[in-house]
Every structure is written in C-alpha cells, then in structure tokens.
Amino acid sequence: MFESTSHEDRAGQATQRLHLMVCAGTGCVSNNSMKVKAALEEELAKHDLTREIKVVATGCNGFCGVGPLLLVQPDGILYQKLKPSQIPALVEEHLVKGRPVEKHMYHPPEGEQPVPLMNDIPFFKKQVLITLRNRGLIDPENIDDYIARDGYQALAKMLTQLTPEQVVEEVKASALRGRGGGGFPTGVKWETCRNAHSEDGAKYVICNADEGDPGAFMDRSIIEGNPHSVIEGMLIGAYAIGATRGYIYVRLEYPLALKRFQLALEQARAYGLLGEKILGTDFNLDIEVHRGAGAFVCGEATALMASIEGRVGEPRAKYVHTVERGLWNRPSCLNNVETWANVPLIIREGAKWFTKLGTGDVSENPWGGSKGTKVFSLAGKVNNTGLVEVPMGITLREIIYDIGGGIQDGKKFKAVQTGGPSGGCLPERLLDVDILDLEVDFDTLVKAGSMMGSGGMVVMAEDDCMIDVARYFIEFLMGESCGKCTPCREGLRNMAKILKRICDGEGRESDIELLEELGHAMMDGSLCGLGTSAPNPVISTIRYFRDEFEAHIRDKKCPAGVCRELVEYSIDSDRCNGCTLCAQACPARAIVGEQKQVHAVEQTHCTKCGACYDACNFHAVIRN
Amino acid sequence: MKLTVDKLAQLRDELQAQKAAREGEARAQVTVHMGTCGISAGAREVMNALLDALRERQITDVRVTTSGCAGLCSSEPMATVQIRDAAPVKYVDLSASKIIRVLDEHVLGGQVVKEFALAVGSERIA
C-alpha cells in the first residue's frame, strides 16, 4: 500500500548531490538492470555514500539496444551495457574519485572517441520529447516525482479556469490526432462524445493499452515510464466529455505496465486526484484497470469494449459509432496511451504551443496537417534500436541514419516497414524520389502506400527478403484473426498458403494476381479495420517489390538469400585456400575437404543455415 | 492526505527543491578533489561538512561534485568553486570548518576567501 510522504518526512530527507537513474524499462530489466541497481546500492553503502547519492529506478530511457543503462545526474553522463560485476570499480572511480569511466560510455559505430554526455549522443540529440519528457528523470512508481515535474498542474488549471467546452476547443485547436494508428482528430471525437445522449447520463473514457503490433512498444514504454501522464490525460478527457467512469485496457503480456498503472491509480486516489471531489472540486472520476487476454483483435475499439463487458472480443459493425453507443451502449471515448499522454501538455501549455511542432496548416481544420511529435519504436537492421520521439515532419533519413546510426554492418538500406501488420513496406526509391527524404507524418505515409499506425518502424537491409517479411506478417495476422467474418479468416489462411509455396520454390505463375484478388476481396468484405487492412503487407510488397516475387516464382531464386529452399551454397575453387573455417562452422558436417585443399559442400547434407557463408574470410562461399 | 489545488502547488514547490540535483540549474558548483591524495588528507570530511552545511541552510541550487587529484597533492584537501559567469577559484589545505567559511563567504556571499585561496582560474586545456 502506498503511503504518501508527509511534509515532515520530506523536509527530513537529505538532498542528495547525485542521483543515479537506473533504467527499469522492460528491456533493461530483462538485461539484469535490477541486479545492477542492487550492486550500486551495496557499493554505495560500503563507501558510506548513501547519504549523498541516491539511486532511482526509472522508466524506459529509449536506448534499449545498449542496456542496462545508468544516467548520472546532474552530470548527464550515460553508462551503457553495465554488468553487476563492473559496478564496484565504477563506483570507486566515478563516485568516490570523480573520474568518469570511459569504457562504459557510448562508443559511436565509427569507433571514434566515447561520448560521455547523454545529450551529445546522436540518438538523443535529434529527439523532441513531449510524451516521453519525463523518461529517465522520474521514478514511475512514485507520484511525488511526477508532481515535482509539474504533474497534475494541467488538471488543476482546468478545474479552476476552464469549462468542459473550452477544453474540447483547446484540444480541437491543437489538432492532436489519434496516435493509435488512424489519426482521427481527438478533439472532434471528444466533441461528438460530449454531445452524444446517454439515457442514464453515464459516459466512459477508455484507454487503449492493448498495443499488439509486432515490434511496437511505444505505449508500454510510456506507461512504464510515466503512468500518471496517461491518468491525467484521462481525467481531462473525462471532464471534457462528462464521463463518469474510466477504464484502462492493458494486455496481459505487459505485467510491469499493469503493475505501474495499478500503483499509480492507488497513489492518485490517496492524494485525492481520483475518486470523489477531485482536488476539492465537484469533479468526480474513478478509473479501473481491465486486463485483456492478449488478443490482437481486442485493440479494435468495439472488440475491446466487448471484452470489458465480459463478452468474446469480437468486433461489431460500426453503423453506430462507439462515441455514441460504445461500452454498455453508452457514449464512450476511446483513445490510445500516447494520445492520452499528450493531453496534459496541451492543456498546460496551450494549443498554440503544441501546433508549433509538426507539419501542415491546421488553422482551418485538424485534418490539415500533423502536429506535435510521434513516438516510434525503431527496430530491425539499424545500429541503434530503441524508442524515439521525434517531431512530425522529420525525414526518414534523420530517423534511420542520425538517430538510428545507420544500417548494421555497413549494409545497404533496402526498405522500411511502418504501421505494423496494417501498414506496408516502402522501398528505397519511390516514384523517382529517395524514400529517405520522405517527411514523416500521417498523410505522407498514407500517400506513399503505408501508414503511421501506432509507430512501429522496422528497417530492412539488402539481406532481408520482402516475401519472407510479408509472410511473417500474414502468418501473425492469421493467428490473430478473430474468425468472425469470412474474408479475413479465409483470406489470410489462403494468403499464408500461397506465400509459403512461393518461398518454398513452388510458386505458380498466377500467384501474384491471385494474392491481389484475395487482398481486394478482404479490403472490400471485412467487417473491422483489422480485416480491411490485413492484406496491406502483401499488397504493398507486390506494388513495390514485384521483381522479387517474380524472381521467387519464375527463376526460383531468393535474391536476398533468405528463403532456404531457393538457396544453394557452393565453394569457389579459385578463392578457397583450404583454411577449414567453413567446415568447422558447419553444424551439419556437410563440408568436406582436406586442410589446404579446396573444400566442397555436400548438397544432400546441407541444411542451408549459412554458417559457412558467415565464417569464410575469403568470400569463397557462394550463395545463390 | 487529500490534495486541493493550492496544496498541490505547494507540494510541487517542495518536491522541486529536493530534486534540483536531477535537473541541474545551479548558481554555483563546488568540486571537492577526491583523488587518493585528497581522500587520505581528509577530503571526505570536507565533503561531509559541506553537504551537511548545505542541508542545514536548505540550499538546493549549489551543485557538489567530486573530481580526481588536482595535481597539487601536498596541498590537499582541495576544492574548486565555480560561480556562474565567474572564473573558478581553487582552495587548498581545507578542513571541515574552512569549507564552511568558503561556502558562506564565497559561494553564498560572493567574496573570495583569500586566506585559503590558491589561485583564480584553471589550467589551459589543449
């Protein structure tokens, strides 16, 4: 149970000169960051430094690729890839003797000097933080940390200065668009919900934390790092639309997010920020957490609401929108985590401040551009993977090369996948324009043939097979389709079958056309948004990588060398010097040859794992 | 404790003072040199005295850091005081009582304590 710290406790608490911010996001925790934290505490006690140095567990820092991370404040020095065994020496050097330790700092891929300060690392430099502004600076399990960073001030401002109508107008003027994928203007949604009639006066605000796209973890990170920003956003939304109750729908796979939400709600209640007579006014709202069972389809609005009601999580047709008849047939306002987390800043700083960042002109209508920032989870073949928040309109080049640090192993950039399973793959060149120059926002991505989605961004290099990627997404969707309507259920199953046979070298001449026909039938005939967008990974791949499909089907070749059935390994007798490295690397013992003699691959034993290709230092192993 | 609008603002101000170390807008920085020589000459006591004094005076915008040996081992414990927009001043042969005078007269009062000061300025860095 949370005990709010009394005034006396706080005054008695020493003001420590250094704060060690240990990342306790899921990525770092799974890399043993809590053991690093324990080791730090132990060493500090040993050196009698606990009075002057404080250890704080924070939410996700975003630079997940090099965790566990430790940020030393106020110096701003960032240590990466820490192991508990390295802590005694680090404490001795940096904290006792004041000599920052270079070998644990970030080293840029070019192998230059280490970069001591977090804000000098290119990964952080280009980011602009709104929803993640408290990341790494607060302890998400302590409401006091959020309050010290002006938390709940937007709520106080609203309750003392703004009417619900003014709040709706402010959010409309900010042109905030739904960060869950659709990009629908949040203020417009709120207004419709506010004006909707409820027979008994009940209305609901709901937070969609059922983030399910493969490779996407923006929402989890916001909850884990700053749960109160979501709660404050929901309080503001509830006041604006006149809601009486709130629900947070968290997927089962996010245990840490769930725990932090529950703790945050408890702490907010203890401070009178939730419940009855909030901050001493007549505004009442309580929020409860609903755990989902981890079904992708429950991220769809109507399925999510059915699941909260205790029914099977299946979508329904939306002739009547959920803002009019949603949860328990009452007007319901559903926004995703990132959208809610933007709201407090908009109310506190004003719509004008928010619209300074971003693209387009929204003075006439909120569809005119994309304002503010977007959080992306940057994954795939980039050097710096992790979570990044960037202003709308930033180019893909800045995201992939400046923040992401370029492609791993100096390979060539091939494509970028955005929008998760509902999005698409964009090729390197599109209509004679370098895709890296694309200024990312809701509308440019749709125009290019993909979508913003919730913010997954998977970067692919020359050695990624686009058919294989499409197959991955289709197989994922096939498993997640709820099965209620035929086009989605059967369409996905057949698409998966066709893609498998193409990858296995059994593709037929008419398969591309068949995939397109199936895709269009699914787009036309599916009930919910997940079904209508499910063929996108295939359709966009056919559109931009048709030659790769043709190579698989006609020539029975996989140009990227990924599809095993279409690849054959052999050894170039001119280049092989008989060093035996490939034979040693081969797990199937399929490589024969004496030392210093030319080797050969026995095709009957070869499992096509590619270990020999990676092992050879002389480019003598040929893959085709 | 149930908060009201006013109490929330008051709580924020109190908490902000405590967390000043994390955000780092400081009017001055005191660096206690804590190389092996400094520690063996008593830098730890100097540091503790400084932190206690700051706490007693409820000062939150003075940053205290450590660094290695300043090169003049025979004159340890040493400390460097940097006031914003002024040249740094190095103090030598400090003790717990001396650092408190440096704090009160120089850091808070703006007058360099000439009797303990070694020099104004720092080495040039190539």
PDB file of N, CA and C in Angstrom, chain B residues 45-99:
ATOM      1  N   GLU B  45      35.923  14.258   4.923  1.00  0.00           N
ATOM      2  CA  GLU B  45      35.339  15.096   5.987  1.00  0.00           C
ATOM      3  C   GLU B  45      34.917  16.451   5.421  1.00  0.00           C
ATOM      4  N   VAL B  46      35.727  16.972   4.513  1.00  0.00           N
ATOM      5  CA  VAL B  46      35.403  18.258   3.891  1.00  0.00           C
ATOM      6  C   VAL B  46      34.067  18.138   3.149  1.00  0.00           C
ATOM      7  N   MET B  47      33.948  17.031   2.362  1.00  0.00           N
ATOM      8  CA  MET B  47      32.722  16.801   1.607  1.00  0.00           C
ATOM      9  C   MET B  47      31.522  16.683   2.538  1.00  0.00           C
ATOM     10  N   ASN B  48      31.646  15.867   3.594  1.00  0.00           N
ATOM     11  CA  ASN B  48      30.520  15.670   4.516  1.00  0.00           C
ATOM     12  C   ASN B  48      30.113  16.994   5.163  1.00  0.00           C
ATOM     13  N   ALA B  49      31.110  17.767   5.566  1.00  0.00           N
ATOM     14  CA  ALA B  49      30.807  19.042   6.220  1.00  0.00           C
ATOM     15  C   ALA B  49      30.063  19.966   5.266  1.00  0.00           C
ATOM     16  N   LEU B  50      30.497  19.956   4.005  1.00  0.00           N
ATOM     17  CA  LEU B  50      29.869  20.806   3.002  1.00  0.00           C
ATOM     18  C   LEU B  50      28.408  20.399   2.775  1.00  0.00           C
ATOM     19  N   LEU B  51      28.195  19.088   2.626  1.00  0.00           N
ATOM     20  CA  LEU B  51      26.828  18.611   2.375  1.00  0.00           C
ATOM     21  C   LEU B  51      25.922  18.912   3.566  1.00  0.00           C
ATOM     22  N   ASP B  52      26.460  18.697   4.784  1.00  0.00           N
ATOM     23  CA  ASP B  52      25.658  18.982   5.987  1.00  0.00           C
ATOM     24  C   ASP B  52      25.293  20.456   6.052  1.00  0.00           C
ATOM     25  N   ALA B  53      26.267  21.303   5.738  1.00  0.00           N
ATOM     26  CA  ALA B  53      26.028  22.745   5.814  1.00  0.00           C
ATOM     27  C   ALA B  53      24.966  23.170   4.803  1.00  0.00           C
ATOM     28  N   LEU B  54      25.025  22.588   3.603  1.00  0.00           N
ATOM     29  CA  LEU B  54      24.031  22.923   2.585  1.00  0.00           C
ATOM     30  C   LEU B  54      22.642  22.523   3.047  1.00  0.00           C
ATOM     31  N   ARG B  55      22.577  21.370   3.652  1.00  0.00           N
ATOM     32  CA  ARG B  55      21.309  20.848   4.140  1.00  0.00           C
ATOM     33  C   ARG B  55      20.750  21.769   5.234  1.00  0.00           C
ATOM     34  N   GLU B  56      21.607  22.113   6.178  1.00  0.00           N
ATOM     35  CA  GLU B  56      21.174  22.987   7.278  1.00  0.00           C
ATOM     36  C   GLU B  56      20.640  24.306   6.750  1.00  0.00           C
ATOM     37  N   ARG B  57      21.331  24.838   5.743  1.00  0.00           N
ATOM     38  CA  ARG B  57      20.932  26.144   5.211  1.00  0.00           C
ATOM     39  C   ARG B  57      19.822  26.018   4.165  1.00  0.00           C
ATOM     40  N   GLN B  58      19.413  24.768   3.880  1.00  0.00           N
ATOM     41  CA  GLN B  58      18.367  24.487   2.894  1.00  0.00           C
ATOM     42  C   GLN B  58      18.678  25.102   1.530  1.00  0.00           C
ATOM     43  N   ILE B  59      19.945  24.942   1.143  1.00  0.00           N
ATOM     44  CA  ILE B  59      20.370  25.439  -0.178  1.00  0.00           C
ATOM     45  C   ILE B  59      20.235  24.286  -1.168  1.00  0.00           C
ATOM     46  N   THR B  60      19.538  24.497  -2.281  1.00  0.00           N
ATOM     47  CA  THR B  60      19.362  23.406  -3.234  1.00  0.00           C
ATOM     48  C   THR B  60      19.962  23.697  -4.596  1.00  0.00           C
ATOM     49  N   ASP B  61      20.410  24.923  -4.821  1.00  0.00           N
ATOM     50  CA  ASP B  61      20.912  25.207  -6.159  1.00  0.00           C
ATOM     51  C   ASP B  61      22.424  25.356  -6.209  1.00  0.00           C
ATOM     52  N   VAL B  62      23.114  24.691  -5.278  1.00  0.00           N
ATOM     53  CA  VAL B  62      24.568  24.612  -5.347  1.00  0.00           C
ATOM     54  C   VAL B  62      24.915  23.158  -5.624  1.00  0.00           C
ATOM     55  N   ARG B  63      25.622  22.940  -6.713  1.00  0.00           N
ATOM     56  CA  ARG B  63      25.930  21.586  -7.120  1.00  0.00           C
ATOM     57  C   ARG B  63      27.266  21.173  -6.519  1.00  0.00           C
ATOM     58  N   VAL B  64      27.293  19.979  -5.950  1.00  0.00           N
ATOM     59  CA  VAL B  64      28.544  19.490  -5.360  1.00  0.00           C
ATOM     60  C   VAL B  64      28.996  18.278  -6.145  1.00  0.00           C
ATOM     61  N   THR B  65      30.204  18.325  -6.668  1.00  0.00           N
ATOM     62  CA  THR B  65      30.717  17.169  -7.392  1.00  0.00           C
ATOM     63  C   THR B  65      32.102  16.819  -6.875  1.00  0.00           C
ATOM     64  N   THR B  66      32.570  15.682  -7.340  1.00  0.00           N
ATOM     65  CA  THR B  66      33.936  15.290  -6.990  1.00  0.00           C
ATOM     66  C   THR B  66      34.746  15.237  -8.267  1.00  0.00           C
ATOM     67  N   SER B  67      36.036  15.306  -8.132  1.00  0.00           N
ATOM     68  CA  SER B  67      36.884  15.032  -9.284  1.00  0.00           C
ATOM     69  C   SER B  67      38.174  14.445  -8.749  1.00  0.00           C
ATOM     70  N   GLY B  68      39.062  14.111  -9.652  1.00  0.00           N
ATOM     71  CA  GLY B  68      40.298  13.463  -9.228  1.00  0.00           C
ATOM     72  C   GLY B  68      41.291  14.461  -8.667  1.00  0.00           C
ATOM     73  N   CYS B  69      42.508  14.013  -8.534  1.00  0.00           N
ATOM     74  CA  CYS B  69      43.604  14.813  -7.997  1.00  0.00           C
ATOM     75  C   CYS B  69      43.807  16.063  -8.849  1.00  0.00           C
ATOM     76  N   ALA B  70      44.019  17.188  -8.178  1.00  0.00           N
ATOM     77  CA  ALA B  70      44.193  18.436  -8.928  1.00  0.00           C
ATOM     78  C   ALA B  70      45.667  18.686  -9.244  1.00  0.00           C
ATOM     79  N   GLY B  71      46.520  17.793  -8.844  1.00  0.00           N
ATOM     80  CA  GLY B  71      47.916  17.895  -9.221  1.00  0.00           C
ATOM     81  C   GLY B  71      48.811  18.493  -8.150  1.00  0.00           C
ATOM     82  N   LEU B  72      48.186  19.012  -7.084  1.00  0.00           N
ATOM     83  CA  LEU B  72      48.997  19.659  -6.046  1.00  0.00           C
ATOM     84  C   LEU B  72      48.791  18.861  -4.762  1.00  0.00           C
ATOM     85  N   CYS B  73      49.287  17.607  -4.795  1.00  0.00           N
ATOM     86  CA  CYS B  73      48.917  16.656  -3.758  1.00  0.00           C
ATOM     87  C   CYS B  73      49.307  17.139  -2.359  1.00  0.00           C
ATOM     88  N   SER B  74      50.373  17.889  -2.266  1.00  0.00           N
ATOM     89  CA  SER B  74      50.842  18.300  -0.947  1.00  0.00           C
ATOM     90  C   SER B  74      49.902  19.309  -0.299  1.00  0.00           C
ATOM     91  N   SER B  75      49.028  19.923  -1.107  1.00  0.00           N
ATOM     92  CA  SER B  75      48.130  20.929  -0.538  1.00  0.00           C
ATOM     93  C   SER B  75      46.698  20.437  -0.384  1.00  0.00           C
ATOM     94  N   GLU B  76      46.489  19.124  -0.543  1.00  0.00           N
ATOM     95  CA  GLU B  76      45.138  18.594  -0.362  1.00  0.00           C
ATOM     96  C   GLU B  76      44.737  18.694   1.098  1.00  0.00           C
ATOM     97  N   PRO B  77      43.457  18.649   1.435  1.00  0.00           N
ATOM     98  CA  PRO B  77      42.281  18.615   0.561  1.00  0.00           C
ATOM     99  C   PRO B  77      42.065  19.942  -0.179  1.00  0.00           C
ATOM    100  N   MET B  78      41.665  19.799  -1.450  1.00  0.00           N
ATOM    101  CA  MET B  78      41.408  20.973  -2.266  1.00  0.00           C
ATOM    102  C   MET B  78      39.971  20.977  -2.763  1.00  0.00           C
ATOM    103  N   ALA B  79      39.525  22.182  -3.110  1.00  0.00           N
ATOM    104  CA  ALA B  79      38.194  22.293  -3.715  1.00  0.00           C
ATOM    105  C   ALA B  79      38.227  23.446  -4.700  1.00  0.00           C
ATOM    106  N   THR B  80      37.397  23.340  -5.738  1.00  0.00           N
ATOM    107  CA  THR B  80      37.292  24.418  -6.708  1.00  0.00           C
ATOM    108  C   THR B  80      35.868  24.968  -6.661  1.00  0.00           C
ATOM    109  N   VAL B  81      35.784  26.284  -6.550  1.00  0.00           N
ATOM    110  CA  VAL B  81      34.458  26.915  -6.510  1.00  0.00           C
ATOM    111  C   VAL B  81      34.230  27.627  -7.835  1.00  0.00           C
ATOM    112  N   GLN B  82      33.109  27.273  -8.491  1.00  0.00           N
ATOM    113  CA  GLN B  82      32.764  27.961  -9.728  1.00  0.00           C
ATOM    114  C   GLN B  82      31.419  28.636  -9.538  1.00  0.00           C
ATOM    115  N   ILE B  83      31.450  29.971  -9.613  1.00  0.00           N
ATOM    116  CA  ILE B  83      30.196  30.714  -9.574  1.00  0.00           C
ATOM    117  C   ILE B  83      29.843  30.989 -11.031  1.00  0.00           C
ATOM    118  N   ARG B  84      28.563  30.939 -11.361  1.00  0.00           N
ATOM    119  CA  ARG B  84      28.173  31.145 -12.751  1.00  0.00           C
ATOM    120  C   ARG B  84      28.713  32.484 -13.267  1.00  0.00           C
ATOM    121  N   ASP B  85      29.267  32.467 -14.448  1.00  0.00           N
ATOM    122  CA  ASP B  85      29.818  33.654 -15.106  1.00  0.00           C
ATOM    123  C   ASP B  85      31.048  34.237 -14.403  1.00  0.00           C
ATOM    124  N   ALA B  86      31.737  33.451 -13.571  1.00  0.00           N
ATOM    125  CA  ALA B  86      32.966  33.964 -12.955  1.00  0.00           C
ATOM    126  C   ALA B  86      34.059  32.915 -13.101  1.00  0.00           C
ATOM    127  N   ALA B  87      35.319  33.335 -13.018  1.00  0.00           N
ATOM    128  CA  ALA B  87      36.422  32.381 -13.142  1.00  0.00           C
ATOM    129  C   ALA B  87      36.445  31.471 -11.921  1.00  0.00           C
ATOM    130  N   PRO B  88      36.825  30.203 -12.099  1.00  0.00           N
ATOM    131  CA  PRO B  88      36.871  29.289 -10.953  1.00  0.00           C
ATOM    132  C   PRO B  88      38.001  29.658  -9.986  1.00  0.00           C
ATOM    133  N   VAL B  89      37.779  29.357  -8.704  1.00  0.00           N
ATOM    134  CA  VAL B  89      38.787  29.640  -7.677  1.00  0.00           C
ATOM    135  C   VAL B  89      39.149  28.329  -6.985  1.00  0.00           C
ATOM    136  N   LYS B  90      40.457  28.085  -6.843  1.00  0.00           N
ATOM    137  CA  LYS B  90      40.894  26.852  -6.173  1.00  0.00           C
ATOM    138  C   LYS B  90      41.292  27.164  -4.728  1.00  0.00           C
ATOM    139  N   TYR B  91      40.815  26.314  -3.805  1.00  0.00           N
ATOM    140  CA  TYR B  91      41.171  26.453  -2.396  1.00  0.00           C
ATOM    141  C   TYR B  91      42.033  25.279  -1.987  1.00  0.00           C
ATOM    142  N   VAL B  92      43.004  25.543  -1.107  1.00  0.00           N
ATOM    143  CA  VAL B  92      43.918  24.467  -0.692  1.00  0.00           C
ATOM    144  C   VAL B  92      43.909  24.285   0.830  1.00  0.00           C
ATOM    145  N   ASP B  93      44.460  23.131   1.250  1.00  0.00           N
ATOM    146  CA  ASP B  93      44.619  22.808   2.677  1.00  0.00           C
ATOM    147  C   ASP B  93      43.327  23.022   3.461  1.00  0.00           C
ATOM    148  N   LEU B  94      42.257  22.453   2.935  1.00  0.00           N
ATOM    149  CA  LEU B  94      40.947  22.704   3.557  1.00  0.00           C
ATOM    150  C   LEU B  94      40.709  21.792   4.747  1.00  0.00           C
ATOM    151  N   SER B  95      39.733  22.190   5.531  1.00  0.00           N
ATOM    152  CA  SER B  95      39.242  21.340   6.619  1.00  0.00           C
ATOM    153  C   SER B  95      37.746  21.555   6.683  1.00  0.00           C
ATOM    154  N   ALA B  96      37.104  20.831   7.588  1.00  0.00           N
ATOM    155  CA  ALA B  96      35.646  20.944   7.681  1.00  0.00           C
ATOM    156  C   ALA B  96      35.238  22.383   7.985  1.00  0.00           C
ATOM    157  N   SER B  97      35.913  23.045   8.902  1.00  0.00           N
ATOM    158  CA  SER B  97      35.500  24.406   9.256  1.00  0.00           C
ATOM    159  C   SER B  97      35.840  25.393   8.145  1.00  0.00           C
ATOM    160  N   LYS B  98      36.964  25.136   7.453  1.00  0.00           N
ATOM    161  CA  LYS B  98      37.352  26.060   6.384  1.00  0.00           C
ATOM    162  C   LYS B  98      36.348  26.017   5.222  1.00  0.00           C
ATOM    163  N   ILE B  99      35.891  24.809   4.863  1.00  0.00           N
ATOM    164  CA  ILE B  99      34.992  24.719   3.702  1.00  0.00           C
ATOM    165  C   ILE B  99      33.674  25.430   4.009  1.00  0.00           C
TER     166      ILE B  99
END
